[in-house]
Coordinates of C-alpha atoms and ligand atoms in Angstrom, one line a residue:
X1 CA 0.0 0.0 0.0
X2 CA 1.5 3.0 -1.3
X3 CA -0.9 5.7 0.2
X4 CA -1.4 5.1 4.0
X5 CA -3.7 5.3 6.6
X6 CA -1.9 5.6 9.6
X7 CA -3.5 4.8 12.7
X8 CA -1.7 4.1 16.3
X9 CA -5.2 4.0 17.5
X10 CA -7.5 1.4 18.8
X11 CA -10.9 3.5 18.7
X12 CA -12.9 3.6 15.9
X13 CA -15.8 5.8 15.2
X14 CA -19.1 5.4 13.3
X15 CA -20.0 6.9 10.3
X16 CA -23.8 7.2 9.0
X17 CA -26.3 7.8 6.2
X18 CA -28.0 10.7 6.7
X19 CA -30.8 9.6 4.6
X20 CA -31.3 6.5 7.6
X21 CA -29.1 7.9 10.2
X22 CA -28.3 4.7 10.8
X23 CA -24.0 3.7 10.9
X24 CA -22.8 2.1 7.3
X25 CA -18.9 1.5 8.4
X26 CA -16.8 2.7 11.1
X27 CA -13.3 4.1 10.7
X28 CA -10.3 4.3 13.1
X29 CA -10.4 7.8 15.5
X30 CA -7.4 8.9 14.7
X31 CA -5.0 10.6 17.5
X32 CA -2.1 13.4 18.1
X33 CA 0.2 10.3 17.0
X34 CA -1.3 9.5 14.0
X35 CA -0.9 13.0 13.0
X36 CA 2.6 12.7 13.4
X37 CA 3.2 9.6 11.5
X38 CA 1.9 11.3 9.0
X39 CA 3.9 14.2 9.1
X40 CA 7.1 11.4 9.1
X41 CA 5.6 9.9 6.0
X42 CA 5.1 13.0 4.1
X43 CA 8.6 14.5 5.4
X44 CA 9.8 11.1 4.4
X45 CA 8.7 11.3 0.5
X46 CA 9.5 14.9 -0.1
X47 CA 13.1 14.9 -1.3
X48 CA 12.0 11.9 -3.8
X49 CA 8.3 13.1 -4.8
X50 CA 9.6 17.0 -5.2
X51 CA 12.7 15.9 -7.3
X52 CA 10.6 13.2 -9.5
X53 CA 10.3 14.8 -13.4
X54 CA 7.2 16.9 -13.8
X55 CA 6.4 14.9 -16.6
X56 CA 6.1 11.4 -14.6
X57 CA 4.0 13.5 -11.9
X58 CA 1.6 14.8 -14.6
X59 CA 1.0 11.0 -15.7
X60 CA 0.7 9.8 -12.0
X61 CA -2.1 12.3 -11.8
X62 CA -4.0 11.9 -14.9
X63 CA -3.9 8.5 -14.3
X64 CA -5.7 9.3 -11.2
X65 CA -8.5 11.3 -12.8
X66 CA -8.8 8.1 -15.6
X67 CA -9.2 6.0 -12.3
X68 CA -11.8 8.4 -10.5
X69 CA -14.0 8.5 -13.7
X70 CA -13.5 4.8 -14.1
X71 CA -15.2 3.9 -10.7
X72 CA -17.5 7.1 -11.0
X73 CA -20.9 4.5 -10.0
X74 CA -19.2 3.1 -6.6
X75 CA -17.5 6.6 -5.4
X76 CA -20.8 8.2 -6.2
X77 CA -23.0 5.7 -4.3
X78 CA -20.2 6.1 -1.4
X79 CA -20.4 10.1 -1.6
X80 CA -24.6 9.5 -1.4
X81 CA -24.2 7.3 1.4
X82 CA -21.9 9.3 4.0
X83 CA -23.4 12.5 2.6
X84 CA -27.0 12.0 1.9
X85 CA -26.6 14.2 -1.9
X86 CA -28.7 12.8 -4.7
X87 CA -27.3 10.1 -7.2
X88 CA -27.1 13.2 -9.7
X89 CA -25.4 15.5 -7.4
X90 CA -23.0 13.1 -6.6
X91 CA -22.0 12.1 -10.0
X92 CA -21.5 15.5 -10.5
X93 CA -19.5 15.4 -7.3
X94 CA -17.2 12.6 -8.6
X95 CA -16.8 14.1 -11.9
X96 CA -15.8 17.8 -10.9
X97 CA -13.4 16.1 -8.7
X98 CA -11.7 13.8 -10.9
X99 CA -11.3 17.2 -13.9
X100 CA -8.8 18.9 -10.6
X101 CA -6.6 16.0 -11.7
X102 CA -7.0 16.0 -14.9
X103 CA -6.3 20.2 -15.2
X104 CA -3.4 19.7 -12.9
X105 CA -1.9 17.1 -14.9
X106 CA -1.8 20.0 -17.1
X107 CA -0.5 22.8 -15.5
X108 CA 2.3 20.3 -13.9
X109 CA 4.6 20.7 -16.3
X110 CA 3.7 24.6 -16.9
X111 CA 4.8 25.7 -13.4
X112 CA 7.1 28.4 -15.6
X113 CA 9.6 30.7 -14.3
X114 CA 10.9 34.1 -15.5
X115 CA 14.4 35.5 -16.7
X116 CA 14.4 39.3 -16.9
X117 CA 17.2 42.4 -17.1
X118 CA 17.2 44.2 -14.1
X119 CA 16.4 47.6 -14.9
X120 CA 19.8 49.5 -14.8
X121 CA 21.8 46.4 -16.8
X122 CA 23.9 44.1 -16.0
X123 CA 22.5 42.0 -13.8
X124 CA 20.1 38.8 -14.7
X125 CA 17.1 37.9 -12.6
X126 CA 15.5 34.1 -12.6
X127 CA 12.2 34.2 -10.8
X128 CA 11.5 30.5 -10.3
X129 CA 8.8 28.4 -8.3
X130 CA 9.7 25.2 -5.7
X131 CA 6.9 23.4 -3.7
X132 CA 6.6 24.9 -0.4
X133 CA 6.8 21.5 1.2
X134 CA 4.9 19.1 3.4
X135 CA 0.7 20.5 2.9
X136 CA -1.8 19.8 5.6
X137 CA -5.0 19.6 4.4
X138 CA -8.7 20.2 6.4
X139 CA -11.8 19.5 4.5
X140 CA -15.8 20.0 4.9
X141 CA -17.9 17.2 4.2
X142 CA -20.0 18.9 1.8
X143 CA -18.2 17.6 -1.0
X144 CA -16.1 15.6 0.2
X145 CA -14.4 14.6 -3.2
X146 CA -13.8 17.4 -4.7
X147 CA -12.9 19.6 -1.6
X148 CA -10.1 17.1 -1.2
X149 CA -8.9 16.7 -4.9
X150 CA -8.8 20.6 -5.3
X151 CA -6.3 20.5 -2.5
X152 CA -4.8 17.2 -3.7
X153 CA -4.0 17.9 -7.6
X154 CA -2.5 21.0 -7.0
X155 CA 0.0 20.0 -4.0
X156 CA 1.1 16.9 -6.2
X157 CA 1.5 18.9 -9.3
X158 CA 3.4 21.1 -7.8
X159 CA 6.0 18.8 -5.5
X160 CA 4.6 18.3 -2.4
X161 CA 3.6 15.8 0.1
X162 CA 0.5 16.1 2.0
X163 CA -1.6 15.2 4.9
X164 CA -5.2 15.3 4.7
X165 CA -8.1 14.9 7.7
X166 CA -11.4 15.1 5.8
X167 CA -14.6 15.6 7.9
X168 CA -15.8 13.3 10.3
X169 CA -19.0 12.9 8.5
X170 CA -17.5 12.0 5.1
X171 CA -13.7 10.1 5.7
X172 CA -14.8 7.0 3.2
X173 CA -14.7 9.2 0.0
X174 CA -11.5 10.5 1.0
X175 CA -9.8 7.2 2.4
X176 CA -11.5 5.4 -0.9
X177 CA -9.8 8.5 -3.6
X178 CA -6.1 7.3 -1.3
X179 CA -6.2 4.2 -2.4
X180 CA -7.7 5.6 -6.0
X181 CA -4.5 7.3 -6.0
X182 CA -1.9 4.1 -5.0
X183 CA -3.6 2.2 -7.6
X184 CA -2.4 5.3 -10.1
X185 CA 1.3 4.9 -9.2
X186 CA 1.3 7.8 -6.0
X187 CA 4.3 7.2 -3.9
X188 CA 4.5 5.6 -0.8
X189 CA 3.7 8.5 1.8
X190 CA 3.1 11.2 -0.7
X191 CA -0.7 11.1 0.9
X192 CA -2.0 10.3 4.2
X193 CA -5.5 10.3 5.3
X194 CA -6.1 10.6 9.0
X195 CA -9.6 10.7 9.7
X196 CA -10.6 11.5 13.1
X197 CA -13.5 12.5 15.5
X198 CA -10.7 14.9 17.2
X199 CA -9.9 17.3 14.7
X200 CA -8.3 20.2 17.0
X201 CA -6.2 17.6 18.1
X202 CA -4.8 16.3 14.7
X203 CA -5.0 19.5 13.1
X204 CA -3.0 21.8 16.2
X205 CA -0.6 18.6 15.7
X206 CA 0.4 19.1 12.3
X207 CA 0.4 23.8 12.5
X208 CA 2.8 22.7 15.6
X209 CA 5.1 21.4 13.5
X210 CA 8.0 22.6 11.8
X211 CA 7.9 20.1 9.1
X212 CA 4.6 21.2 8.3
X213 CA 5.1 24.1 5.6
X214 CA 1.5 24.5 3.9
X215 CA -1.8 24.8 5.4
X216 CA -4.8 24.6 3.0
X217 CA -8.3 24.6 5.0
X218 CA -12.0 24.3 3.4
X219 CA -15.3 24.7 5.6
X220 CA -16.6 27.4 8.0
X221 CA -15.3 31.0 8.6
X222 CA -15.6 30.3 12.1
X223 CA -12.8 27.3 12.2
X224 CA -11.1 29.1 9.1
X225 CA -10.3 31.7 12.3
X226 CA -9.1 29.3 14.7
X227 CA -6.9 27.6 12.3
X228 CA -5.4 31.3 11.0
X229 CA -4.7 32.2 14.7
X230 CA -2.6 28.7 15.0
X231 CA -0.6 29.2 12.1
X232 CA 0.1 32.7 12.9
X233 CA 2.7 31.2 16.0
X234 CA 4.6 29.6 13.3
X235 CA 3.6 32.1 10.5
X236 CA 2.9 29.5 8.2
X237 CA 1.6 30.0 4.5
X238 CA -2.1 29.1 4.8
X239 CA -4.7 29.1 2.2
X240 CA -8.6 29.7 3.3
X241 CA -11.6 28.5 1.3
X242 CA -14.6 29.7 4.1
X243 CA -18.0 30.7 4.1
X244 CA -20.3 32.3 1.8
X245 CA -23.9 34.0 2.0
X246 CA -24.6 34.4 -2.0
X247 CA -26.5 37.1 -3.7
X248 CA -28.8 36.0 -6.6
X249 CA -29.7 39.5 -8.4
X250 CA -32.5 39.4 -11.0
X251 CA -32.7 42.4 -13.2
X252 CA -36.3 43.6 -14.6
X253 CA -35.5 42.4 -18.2
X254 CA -33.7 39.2 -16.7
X255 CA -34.8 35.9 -18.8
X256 CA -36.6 34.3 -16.2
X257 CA -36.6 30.9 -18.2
X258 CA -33.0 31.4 -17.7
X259 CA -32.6 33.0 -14.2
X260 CA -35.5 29.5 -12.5
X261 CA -33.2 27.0 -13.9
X262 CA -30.1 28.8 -12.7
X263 CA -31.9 29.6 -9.3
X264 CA -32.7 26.0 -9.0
X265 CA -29.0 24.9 -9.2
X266 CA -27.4 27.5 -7.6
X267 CA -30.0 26.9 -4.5
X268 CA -30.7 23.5 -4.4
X269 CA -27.6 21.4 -5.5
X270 CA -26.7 19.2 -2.3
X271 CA -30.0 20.6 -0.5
X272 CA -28.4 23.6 -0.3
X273 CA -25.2 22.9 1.1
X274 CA -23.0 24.4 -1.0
X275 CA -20.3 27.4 0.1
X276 CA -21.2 28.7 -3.1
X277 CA -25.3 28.4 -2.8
X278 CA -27.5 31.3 -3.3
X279 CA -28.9 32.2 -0.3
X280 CA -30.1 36.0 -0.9
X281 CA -32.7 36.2 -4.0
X282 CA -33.0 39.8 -4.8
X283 CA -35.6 40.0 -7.3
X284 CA -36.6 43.7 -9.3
X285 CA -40.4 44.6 -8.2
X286 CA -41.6 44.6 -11.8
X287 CA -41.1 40.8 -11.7
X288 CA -41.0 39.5 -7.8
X289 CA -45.0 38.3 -8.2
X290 CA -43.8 35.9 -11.0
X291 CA -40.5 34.6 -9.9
X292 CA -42.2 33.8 -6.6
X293 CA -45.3 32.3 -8.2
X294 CA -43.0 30.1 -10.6
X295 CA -40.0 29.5 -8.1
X296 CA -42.6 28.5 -5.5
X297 CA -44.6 25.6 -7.9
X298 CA -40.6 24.4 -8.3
X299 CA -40.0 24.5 -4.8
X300 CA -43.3 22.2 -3.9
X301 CA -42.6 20.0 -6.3
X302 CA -39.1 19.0 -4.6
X303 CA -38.6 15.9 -2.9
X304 CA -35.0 16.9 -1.3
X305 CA -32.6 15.2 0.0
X306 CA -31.3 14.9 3.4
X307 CA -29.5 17.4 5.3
X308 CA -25.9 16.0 6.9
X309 CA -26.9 16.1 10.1
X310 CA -29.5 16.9 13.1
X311 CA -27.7 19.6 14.0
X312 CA -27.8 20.9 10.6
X313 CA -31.7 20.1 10.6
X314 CA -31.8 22.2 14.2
X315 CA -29.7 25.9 12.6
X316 CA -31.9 25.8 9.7
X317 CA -35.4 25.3 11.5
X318 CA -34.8 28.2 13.9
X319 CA -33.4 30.7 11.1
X320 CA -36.7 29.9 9.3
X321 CA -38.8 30.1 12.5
X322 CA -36.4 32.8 13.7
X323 CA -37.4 35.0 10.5
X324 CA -41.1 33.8 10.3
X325 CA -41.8 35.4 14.2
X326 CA -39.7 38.6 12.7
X327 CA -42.7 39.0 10.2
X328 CA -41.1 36.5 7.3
X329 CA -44.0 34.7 5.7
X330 CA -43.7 31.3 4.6
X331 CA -45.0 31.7 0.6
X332 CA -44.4 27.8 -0.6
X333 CA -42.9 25.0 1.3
X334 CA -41.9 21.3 -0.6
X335 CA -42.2 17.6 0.8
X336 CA -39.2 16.2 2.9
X337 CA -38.9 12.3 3.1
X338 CA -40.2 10.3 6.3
X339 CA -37.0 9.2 7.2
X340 CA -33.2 10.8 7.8
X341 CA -32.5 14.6 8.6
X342 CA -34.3 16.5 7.0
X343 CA -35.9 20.3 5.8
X344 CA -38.0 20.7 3.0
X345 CA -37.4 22.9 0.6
X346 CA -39.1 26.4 1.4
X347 CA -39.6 29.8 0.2
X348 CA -39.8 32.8 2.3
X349 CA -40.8 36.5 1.0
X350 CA -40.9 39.8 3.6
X351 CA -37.4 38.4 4.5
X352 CA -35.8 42.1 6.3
X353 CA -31.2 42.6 5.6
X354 CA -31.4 42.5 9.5
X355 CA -33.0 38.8 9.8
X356 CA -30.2 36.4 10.4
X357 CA -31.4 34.3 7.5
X358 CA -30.0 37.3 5.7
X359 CA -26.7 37.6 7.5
X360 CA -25.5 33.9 8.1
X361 CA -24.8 31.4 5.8
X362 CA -27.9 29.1 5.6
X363 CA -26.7 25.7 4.2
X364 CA -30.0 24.5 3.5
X365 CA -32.8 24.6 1.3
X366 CA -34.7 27.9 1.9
X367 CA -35.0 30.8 -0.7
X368 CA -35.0 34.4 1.2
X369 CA -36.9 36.4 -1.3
X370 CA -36.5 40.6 -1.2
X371 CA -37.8 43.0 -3.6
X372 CA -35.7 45.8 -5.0
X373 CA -36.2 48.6 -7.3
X374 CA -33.0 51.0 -7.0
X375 CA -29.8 49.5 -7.8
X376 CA -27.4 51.6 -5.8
X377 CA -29.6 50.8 -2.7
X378 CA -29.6 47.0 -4.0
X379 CA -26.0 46.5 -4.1
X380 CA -25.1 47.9 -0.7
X381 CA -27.8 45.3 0.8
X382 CA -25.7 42.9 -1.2
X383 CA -22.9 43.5 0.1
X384 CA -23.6 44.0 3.5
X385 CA -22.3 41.1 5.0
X386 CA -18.8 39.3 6.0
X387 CA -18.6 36.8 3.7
X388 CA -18.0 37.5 -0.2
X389 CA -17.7 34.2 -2.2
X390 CA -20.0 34.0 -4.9
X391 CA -23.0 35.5 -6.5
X392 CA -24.7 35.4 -9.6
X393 CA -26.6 38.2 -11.7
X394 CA -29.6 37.6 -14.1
X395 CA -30.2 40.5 -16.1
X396 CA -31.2 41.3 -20.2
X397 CA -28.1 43.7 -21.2
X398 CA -25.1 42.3 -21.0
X399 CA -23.8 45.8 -19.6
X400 CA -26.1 45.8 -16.7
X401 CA -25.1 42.4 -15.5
X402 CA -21.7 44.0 -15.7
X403 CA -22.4 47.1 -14.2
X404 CA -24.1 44.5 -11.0
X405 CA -20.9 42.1 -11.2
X406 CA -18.7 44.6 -10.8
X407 CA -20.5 46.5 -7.9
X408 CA -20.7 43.3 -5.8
X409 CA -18.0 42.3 -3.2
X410 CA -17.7 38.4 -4.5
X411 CA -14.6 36.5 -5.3
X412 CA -16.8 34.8 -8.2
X413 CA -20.1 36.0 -10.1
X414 CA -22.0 33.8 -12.3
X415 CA -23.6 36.3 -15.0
X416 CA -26.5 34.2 -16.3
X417 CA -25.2 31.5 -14.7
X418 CA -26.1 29.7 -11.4
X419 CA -22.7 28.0 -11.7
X420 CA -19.3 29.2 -10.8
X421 CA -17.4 26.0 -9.9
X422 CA -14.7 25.1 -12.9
X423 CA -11.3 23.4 -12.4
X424 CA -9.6 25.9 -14.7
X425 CA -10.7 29.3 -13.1
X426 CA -9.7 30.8 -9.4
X427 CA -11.9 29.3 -7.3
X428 CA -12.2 31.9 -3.8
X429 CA -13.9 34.5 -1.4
X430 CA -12.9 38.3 -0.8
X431 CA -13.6 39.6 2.7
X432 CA -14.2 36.9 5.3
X433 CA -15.0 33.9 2.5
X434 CA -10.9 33.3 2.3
X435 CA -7.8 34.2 1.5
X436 CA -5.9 32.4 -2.1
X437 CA -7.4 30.9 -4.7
X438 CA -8.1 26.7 -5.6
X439 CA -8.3 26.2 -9.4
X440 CA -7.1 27.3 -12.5
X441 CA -3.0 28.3 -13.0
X442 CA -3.6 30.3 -9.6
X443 CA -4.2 27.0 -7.5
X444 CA -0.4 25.4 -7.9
X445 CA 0.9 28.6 -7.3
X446 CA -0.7 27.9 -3.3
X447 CA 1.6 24.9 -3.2
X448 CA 4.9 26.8 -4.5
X449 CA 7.4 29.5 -2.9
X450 CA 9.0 31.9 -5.2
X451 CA 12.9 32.0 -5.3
X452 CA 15.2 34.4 -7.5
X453 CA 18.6 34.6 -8.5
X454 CA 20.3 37.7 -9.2
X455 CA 23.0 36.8 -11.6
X456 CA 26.0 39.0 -12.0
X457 CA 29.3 38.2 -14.8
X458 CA 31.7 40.0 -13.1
Ligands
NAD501 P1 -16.3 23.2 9.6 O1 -15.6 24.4 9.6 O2 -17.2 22.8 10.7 O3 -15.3 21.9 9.4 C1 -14.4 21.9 8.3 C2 -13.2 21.0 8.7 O4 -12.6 21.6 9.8 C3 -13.7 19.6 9.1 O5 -12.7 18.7 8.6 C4 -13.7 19.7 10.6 O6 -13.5 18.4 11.2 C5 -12.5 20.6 10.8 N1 -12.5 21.3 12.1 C6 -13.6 21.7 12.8 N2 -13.2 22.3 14.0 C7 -11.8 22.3 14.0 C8 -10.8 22.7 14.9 N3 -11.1 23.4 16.0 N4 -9.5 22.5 14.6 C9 -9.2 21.9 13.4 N5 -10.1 21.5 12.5 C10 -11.4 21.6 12.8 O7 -17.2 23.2 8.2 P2 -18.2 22.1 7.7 O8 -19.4 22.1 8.4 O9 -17.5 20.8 7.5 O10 -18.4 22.6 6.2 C11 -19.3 23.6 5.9 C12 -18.6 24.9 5.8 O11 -17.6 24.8 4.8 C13 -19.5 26.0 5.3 O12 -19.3 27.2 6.0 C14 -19.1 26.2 3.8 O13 -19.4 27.4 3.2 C15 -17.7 25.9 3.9 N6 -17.2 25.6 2.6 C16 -16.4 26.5 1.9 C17 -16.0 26.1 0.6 C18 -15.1 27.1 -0.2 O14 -14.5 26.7 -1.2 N7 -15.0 28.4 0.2 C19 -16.3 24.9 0.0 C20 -17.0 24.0 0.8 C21 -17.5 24.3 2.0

């Protein structure tokens, strides 16, 4: 076995289907030591995984993504049952994770330098680009393929070795893409999963130590802060991937065809659980009666699938209820399956900016409907909150949508679109939705320091 799962440990925790909340396998707990012997590993394969051509590491990874699309019906039937997403959204999981390898086999063997003049003469400058070393990597369980392969593909393509706790919720996809990635030729240590139910503990392990140069962290603003303050002690080069609280703008003229289909993607893909899911609709008075109206028959039609957790279930029933005894009115409501954690789907209009189902990230199927007529006014409602990840604009004139995109604080808009996830563009948040970018040429760059050489001929 060439990609390990350490574990000193003797516990073993439990992992469940939301859908039945009953266990489907259980996983060893692992402990401070574990994280540790993973750390040895990855320090271990550096010098020989860094200094490998990066030719043979671009084949190693696209023989990865081959592998992942190969066995795209058994990873997505895993995904569904530790997550609880549809069959669809977790094909669509399994291939949006396998394309990071695929686009990273790519830009492997493109990690150019530069060679430049200084500007008085004379002396020579070579800008090049190394792997900053061993990687720890944290991951939500929302999608827990591709959250891990966007961290994955890059640190390999780049050099370096890494160390990867995935959610409790969600460790098989994870441990199951490991041994996806021995079977493609990975070297021994070059990944170590080390799922655990203790994640401060494995995760303050691995900022505590020196060897440890990287830290790449995906899920809540909240924990994205923790983490930051850890890595300050030893000021290590950490990439955030946080929060989001989405604006969903339609413009008078929008193509409302266009602008339900996107809504229904960009709200309801994984029940809502998505970083990059729309939470805020803000929809022009001309045409608010009629998106409702036709957005609501959508919404009662959905059967939806399970949230992750009861805990989940609990935050978004008293945001809803929260907003409903504010003056929030419930306008259309779906069907939610007898069994497993669950919310239906829901639509609520009268939703105020000062309702915390306006401020905090929802994760979970409800659409907060406001009405707006001046644009000015519209944006800075937008824009008024922490988190800027994505949004997505629905208007007529290209030059409007523009004029919106631009005017809204969001690492990524979707102009109409209702999706803004793509291997080969920066995926990331402004304000308190991140710092760095996964994705595109920008996501190696994460995984490399820059060096010069200033050459003199004396
Ligand atoms: P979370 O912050 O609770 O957990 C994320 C990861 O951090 C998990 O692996 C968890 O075990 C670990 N963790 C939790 N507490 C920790 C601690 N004290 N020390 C070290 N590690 C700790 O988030 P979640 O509930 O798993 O995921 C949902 C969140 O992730 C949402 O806020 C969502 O927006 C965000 N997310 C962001 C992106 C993005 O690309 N920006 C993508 C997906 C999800």
């Amino acid at each position: 076995m060439t990609v390990t799962t350490t574990s000193t440990a003797t516990r073993r925790f439990e992992v469940r289907n939301p859908a039945t909340t009953e266990p489907i396998a259980s996983v060893p707990d692992g402990t401070a030591a574990d994280a540790t012997s993973a750390v040895d590993a990855a320090a271990g394969a550096f010098p020989a995984w860094s200094a490998t051509a990066p030719r043979v590491r671009a084949e190693v990874l696209r023989r990865a993504y081959e592998l992942i699309v190969d066995d795209t019906d058994r990873l997505a039937a895993l995904i569904t049952s530790e997550n609880g997403k549809s069959d669809a959204d977790a094909r669509a999981e399994v291939g949006y994770a396998a394309e990071f390898f695929r686009w990273f086999s790519e830009e492997a063997v493109r990690t150019e330098g530069e060679y430049g003049v200084s500007p008085a003469g004379g002396t020579r400058t070579v800008v090049t680009h190394r792997p900053v070393g061993v990687a720890a990597l944290v991951t939500p369980w929302n999608f827990p393929a591709a959250m891990a392969t966007r961290k994955i593909a890059p640190a390999l393509a780049a050099g370096c070795t890494v160390v990867l706790k995935p959610a409790a919720e969600t460790p098989l996809t994870a441990l199951a893409i490991a041994s996806l990635l021995t079977q493609a030729g990975v070297p021994d240590g070059v990944v170590t999963v080390v799922p655990t139910t203790t994640p401060a503990e494995v995760v303050s392990t691995w900022l505590a130590d020196d060897r440890v140069r990287k830290l790449s962290f995906t899920g809540s603003t909240g924990v994205g802060r923790v983490l930051l303050k850890q890595a300050a002690d030893r000021v290590l080069n950490s990439s955030m991937e946080l929060g989001g609280n989405a604006p969903f703008v339609i413009t008078a003229d929008a193509d409302l065809d266009a602008a339900l289909a996107g809504a229904m993607i960009a709200k309801f893909r994984n029940a809502g659980q998505a970083c990059t899911a729309a939470n805020r609709f803000f929809v022009h008075a001309d045409v608010v009666d009629e998106f409702v109206a036709r957005f609501g028959a959508e919404v009662e039609a959905l059967d939806i699938a399970p949230l992750i957790s009861a805990d989940a279930v609990a935050k978004v029933t008293a945001l809803v209820d929260e907003a409903v005894a504010a003056g929030a009115v419930v306008r259309h409501q779906g069907l939610a399956g007898p069994d497993g954690w669950r919310y239906p789907a829901t639509l609520l209009t009268g939703v105020l900016p000062e309702m915390r189902i306006a401020r905090e990230e929802v994760f979970g199927p409800v659409v907060s409907v406001i009405t707006w007529t001046d644009r000015d006014e519209m944006l800075a409602q937008a824009n008024d909150s922490e988190h800027g990840l994505a949004a997505y604009v629905y208007a007529g004139r290209l030059q409007d949508a523009l004029r919106i995109a631009e005017g809204l604080e969001a690492g990524m808009v979707g102009v109409n679109r209702g999706v803004v996830s793509d291997p080969s563009t920066p995926f990331g948040g402004v304000k308190q939705s991140g710092i760095g970018r996964e994705g595109a040429r920008a996501g190696i760059r994460e995984y490399q320091e820059t060096q010069y050489f200033s050459l003199d001929w004396p």
